[in-house]
mmCIF file of C-alpha atoms in Angstrom:
data_model
loop_
_atom_site.group_PDB
_atom_site.id
_atom_site.type_symbol
_atom_site.label_atom_id
_atom_site.label_comp_id
_atom_site.label_asym_id
_atom_site.label_seq_id
_atom_site.Cartn_x
_atom_site.Cartn_y
_atom_site.Cartn_z
ATOM 1 C CA MET H 73 -0.353 0.124 0.255
ATOM 2 C CA GLY H 74 1.468 3.546 -1.039
ATOM 3 C CA GLU H 75 1.993 6.071 0.786
ATOM 4 C CA ARG H 76 -1.294 8.589 0.186
ATOM 5 C CA THR H 77 -2.482 12.352 1.199
ATOM 6 C CA MET H 78 -4.637 13.217 3.538
ATOM 7 C CA THR H 79 -7.116 15.546 2.374
ATOM 8 C CA ALA H 80 -9.797 15.560 5.192
ATOM 9 C CA HIS H 81 -9.028 18.595 7.718
ATOM 10 C CA PHE H 82 -11.369 19.499 10.881
ATOM 11 C CA ASN H 83 -14.329 22.069 9.780
ATOM 12 C CA HIS H 84 -16.566 22.606 12.382
ATOM 13 C CA THR H 85 -18.283 21.288 15.521
ATOM 14 C CA ILE H 86 -21.462 22.062 17.583
ATOM 15 C CA ILE H 87 -20.684 22.442 21.360
ATOM 16 C CA ALA H 88 -23.751 21.991 23.414
ATOM 17 C CA SER H 89 -23.539 25.366 25.846
ATOM 18 C CA THR H 90 -26.549 26.269 28.144
ATOM 19 C CA ASP H 91 -26.013 29.764 27.836
ATOM 20 C CA PRO H 92 -24.269 29.718 23.964
ATOM 21 C CA ALA H 93 -22.834 33.349 24.418
ATOM 22 C CA GLU H 94 -21.602 32.982 27.769
ATOM 23 C CA MET H 95 -19.573 29.908 26.478
ATOM 24 C CA ALA H 96 -18.660 31.929 22.954
ATOM 25 C CA GLY H 97 -17.053 34.262 25.076
ATOM 26 C CA PHE H 98 -15.275 32.028 27.869
ATOM 27 C CA TYR H 99 -13.283 29.937 24.585
ATOM 28 C CA ARG H 100 -13.160 33.485 22.919
ATOM 29 C CA ASP H 101 -10.523 34.419 25.837
ATOM 30 C CA LEU H 102 -9.087 31.079 26.869
ATOM 31 C CA LEU H 103 -8.172 30.027 23.510
ATOM 32 C CA GLU H 104 -7.415 33.714 21.935
ATOM 33 C CA ALA H 105 -9.938 33.004 19.026
ATOM 34 C CA ASP H 106 -11.642 35.135 16.746
ATOM 35 C CA ASP H 107 -15.123 36.406 16.533
ATOM 36 C CA ALA H 108 -17.423 34.932 13.744
ATOM 37 C CA PRO H 109 -20.826 35.604 11.555
ATOM 38 C CA SER H 110 -23.181 33.942 14.368
ATOM 39 C CA TRP H 111 -26.723 32.563 12.678
ATOM 40 C CA GLY H 112 -30.187 30.315 13.385
ATOM 41 C CA PRO H 113 -29.276 29.366 17.272
ATOM 42 C CA PHE H 114 -25.583 29.212 16.877
ATOM 43 C CA VAL H 115 -23.220 31.517 18.736
ATOM 44 C CA ASN H 116 -19.760 31.163 16.487
ATOM 45 C CA ILE H 117 -16.042 31.785 17.010
ATOM 46 C CA VAL H 118 -12.987 30.847 14.827
ATOM 47 C CA ILE H 119 -9.813 28.835 16.395
ATOM 48 C CA GLY H 120 -6.429 28.195 14.069
ATOM 49 C CA GLY H 121 -6.459 26.426 11.053
ATOM 50 C CA GLY H 122 -10.186 27.973 10.014
ATOM 51 C CA VAL H 123 -11.930 26.194 12.555
ATOM 52 C CA LEU H 124 -15.482 26.896 13.353
ATOM 53 C CA LEU H 125 -16.739 26.237 17.182
ATOM 54 C CA GLN H 126 -20.628 27.098 17.401
ATOM 55 C CA PHE H 127 -22.398 27.095 20.130
ATOM 56 C CA ALA H 128 -26.158 26.293 20.951
ATOM 57 C CA ALA H 129 -28.241 25.375 23.621
ATOM 58 C CA PRO H 130 -29.776 21.766 22.237
ATOM 59 C CA PRO H 131 -33.505 21.292 23.498
ATOM 60 C CA THR H 132 -32.926 18.355 26.154
ATOM 61 C CA GLU H 133 -30.143 17.721 28.666
ATOM 62 C CA PHE H 134 -26.537 17.192 27.098
ATOM 63 C CA PRO H 135 -23.624 14.419 29.004
ATOM 64 C CA PRO H 136 -20.309 16.719 29.279
ATOM 65 C CA GLN H 137 -17.931 15.795 26.889
ATOM 66 C CA HIS H 138 -13.723 16.148 26.065
ATOM 67 C CA TYR H 139 -12.115 18.733 24.038
ATOM 68 C CA ALA H 140 -8.746 18.940 23.760
ATOM 69 C CA TYR H 141 -6.718 22.069 22.270
ATOM 70 C CA LEU H 142 -2.473 22.525 21.186
ATOM 71 C CA LEU H 143 -1.647 25.458 22.706
ATOM 72 C CA ASP H 144 1.743 26.805 22.158
ATOM 73 C CA ASP H 145 4.256 27.278 24.848
ATOM 74 C CA GLU H 146 3.337 31.097 25.786
ATOM 75 C CA HIS H 147 -0.469 30.504 24.790
ATOM 76 C CA PHE H 148 -0.593 28.319 27.277
ATOM 77 C CA ASP H 149 1.258 30.417 30.048
ATOM 78 C CA ARG H 150 -1.673 33.001 29.444
ATOM 79 C CA ALA H 151 -4.204 30.689 29.151
ATOM 80 C CA HIS H 152 -2.847 29.104 32.521
ATOM 81 C CA ALA H 153 -2.933 32.458 33.984
ATOM 82 C CA ARG H 154 -6.194 33.432 33.636
ATOM 83 C CA ILE H 155 -7.575 30.127 34.733
ATOM 84 C CA THR H 156 -5.699 31.147 37.945
ATOM 85 C CA GLU H 157 -6.264 34.759 38.425
ATOM 86 C CA SER H 158 -9.816 33.535 37.660
ATOM 87 C CA GLY H 159 -9.670 31.384 40.329
ATOM 88 C CA ARG H 160 -11.644 28.819 37.891
ATOM 89 C CA ALA H 161 -10.663 24.918 39.270
ATOM 90 C CA HIS H 162 -8.426 22.932 37.475
ATOM 91 C CA TRP H 163 -5.954 19.444 37.807
ATOM 92 C CA ALA H 164 -3.462 18.507 36.151
ATOM 93 C CA ASP H 165 -4.698 15.344 34.831
ATOM 94 C CA PRO H 166 -8.765 14.031 33.677
ATOM 95 C CA GLN H 167 -9.500 11.995 36.912
ATOM 96 C CA ARG H 168 -8.941 15.809 38.775
ATOM 97 C CA SER H 169 -6.203 13.825 41.904
ATOM 98 C CA ARG H 170 -3.786 16.839 41.080
ATOM 99 C CA PRO H 171 -5.970 20.359 41.567
ATOM 100 C CA GLY H 172 -4.293 23.476 40.909
ATOM 101 C CA GLU H 173 -1.499 21.666 39.496
ATOM 102 C CA ILE H 174 -0.256 21.040 34.969
ATOM 103 C CA ASN H 175 1.544 17.817 33.897
ATOM 104 C CA HIS H 176 4.485 17.327 31.969
ATOM 105 C CA GLU H 177 3.236 14.827 29.786
ATOM 106 C CA HIS H 178 4.276 14.146 26.314
ATOM 107 C CA GLY H 179 7.471 16.061 26.727
ATOM 108 C CA GLY H 180 4.899 19.498 26.988
ATOM 109 C CA ARG H 181 2.677 20.679 29.649
ATOM 110 C CA GLY H 182 -1.434 19.846 30.162
ATOM 111 C CA VAL H 183 -4.309 21.599 32.094
ATOM 112 C CA TYR H 184 -7.686 20.165 32.528
ATOM 113 C CA LEU H 185 -10.402 22.370 33.686
ATOM 114 C CA LEU H 186 -14.573 22.221 33.164
ATOM 115 C CA ASP H 187 -16.160 24.902 30.865
ATOM 116 C CA PRO H 188 -19.217 27.066 32.205
ATOM 117 C CA SER H 189 -21.339 24.073 30.572
ATOM 118 C CA GLY H 190 -19.529 21.479 32.625
ATOM 119 C CA HIS H 191 -17.663 20.165 29.157
ATOM 120 C CA TYR H 192 -14.043 18.932 29.974
ATOM 121 C CA LEU H 193 -11.152 20.621 28.588
ATOM 122 C CA GLU H 194 -7.468 19.468 28.188
ATOM 123 C CA LEU H 195 -4.709 22.410 27.226
ATOM 124 C CA ILE H 196 -1.629 20.940 25.705
ATOM 125 C CA THR H 197 1.600 22.568 24.355
ATOM 126 C CA ARG H 198 2.233 18.866 22.918
ATOM 127 C CA PRO H 199 -0.112 16.273 20.635
ATOM 128 C CA TYR H 200 0.246 13.009 21.895
ATOM 129 C CA LEU H 201 1.182 11.654 18.078
#
C-alpha cells in the first residue's frame, strides 16, 4: 500500500451549551479566538486553521464532552494565568486528583478544566502523536 495524501481536515463542531453567548466568550478569551458571524441558534468563533466552534443550546440535557486544544507555550502560559487568576478549578490529570497543578506529559505541559457548561477541556503544548 503506497503513501497517500490526507485530504480531510477538521472544519467545525457544535458544542452544546447552557448559555451559548457565555460559552463563546469563555472560549474566545481562553483560546484567543476570533469572533465569527453567528446565525440561527449558533454563536460562533474561529480558532487556528479556520476551525469554526459553534455554541448552541440543545432542546435536551446533554452529557459532558471532552475537547482538547493544542496551544504553543506562550499561549499556554497566558491561558493558565487566566485560569488561575479567575480562581477556576483546574487539574493536572483527567481524574481530577491533582488540583491546582499542571502536568508535563508527552514532552510538554497540560491542564484540565471544566467550561461553563460542564464540558472537560484539556489544554496541551505538545500533541500526543
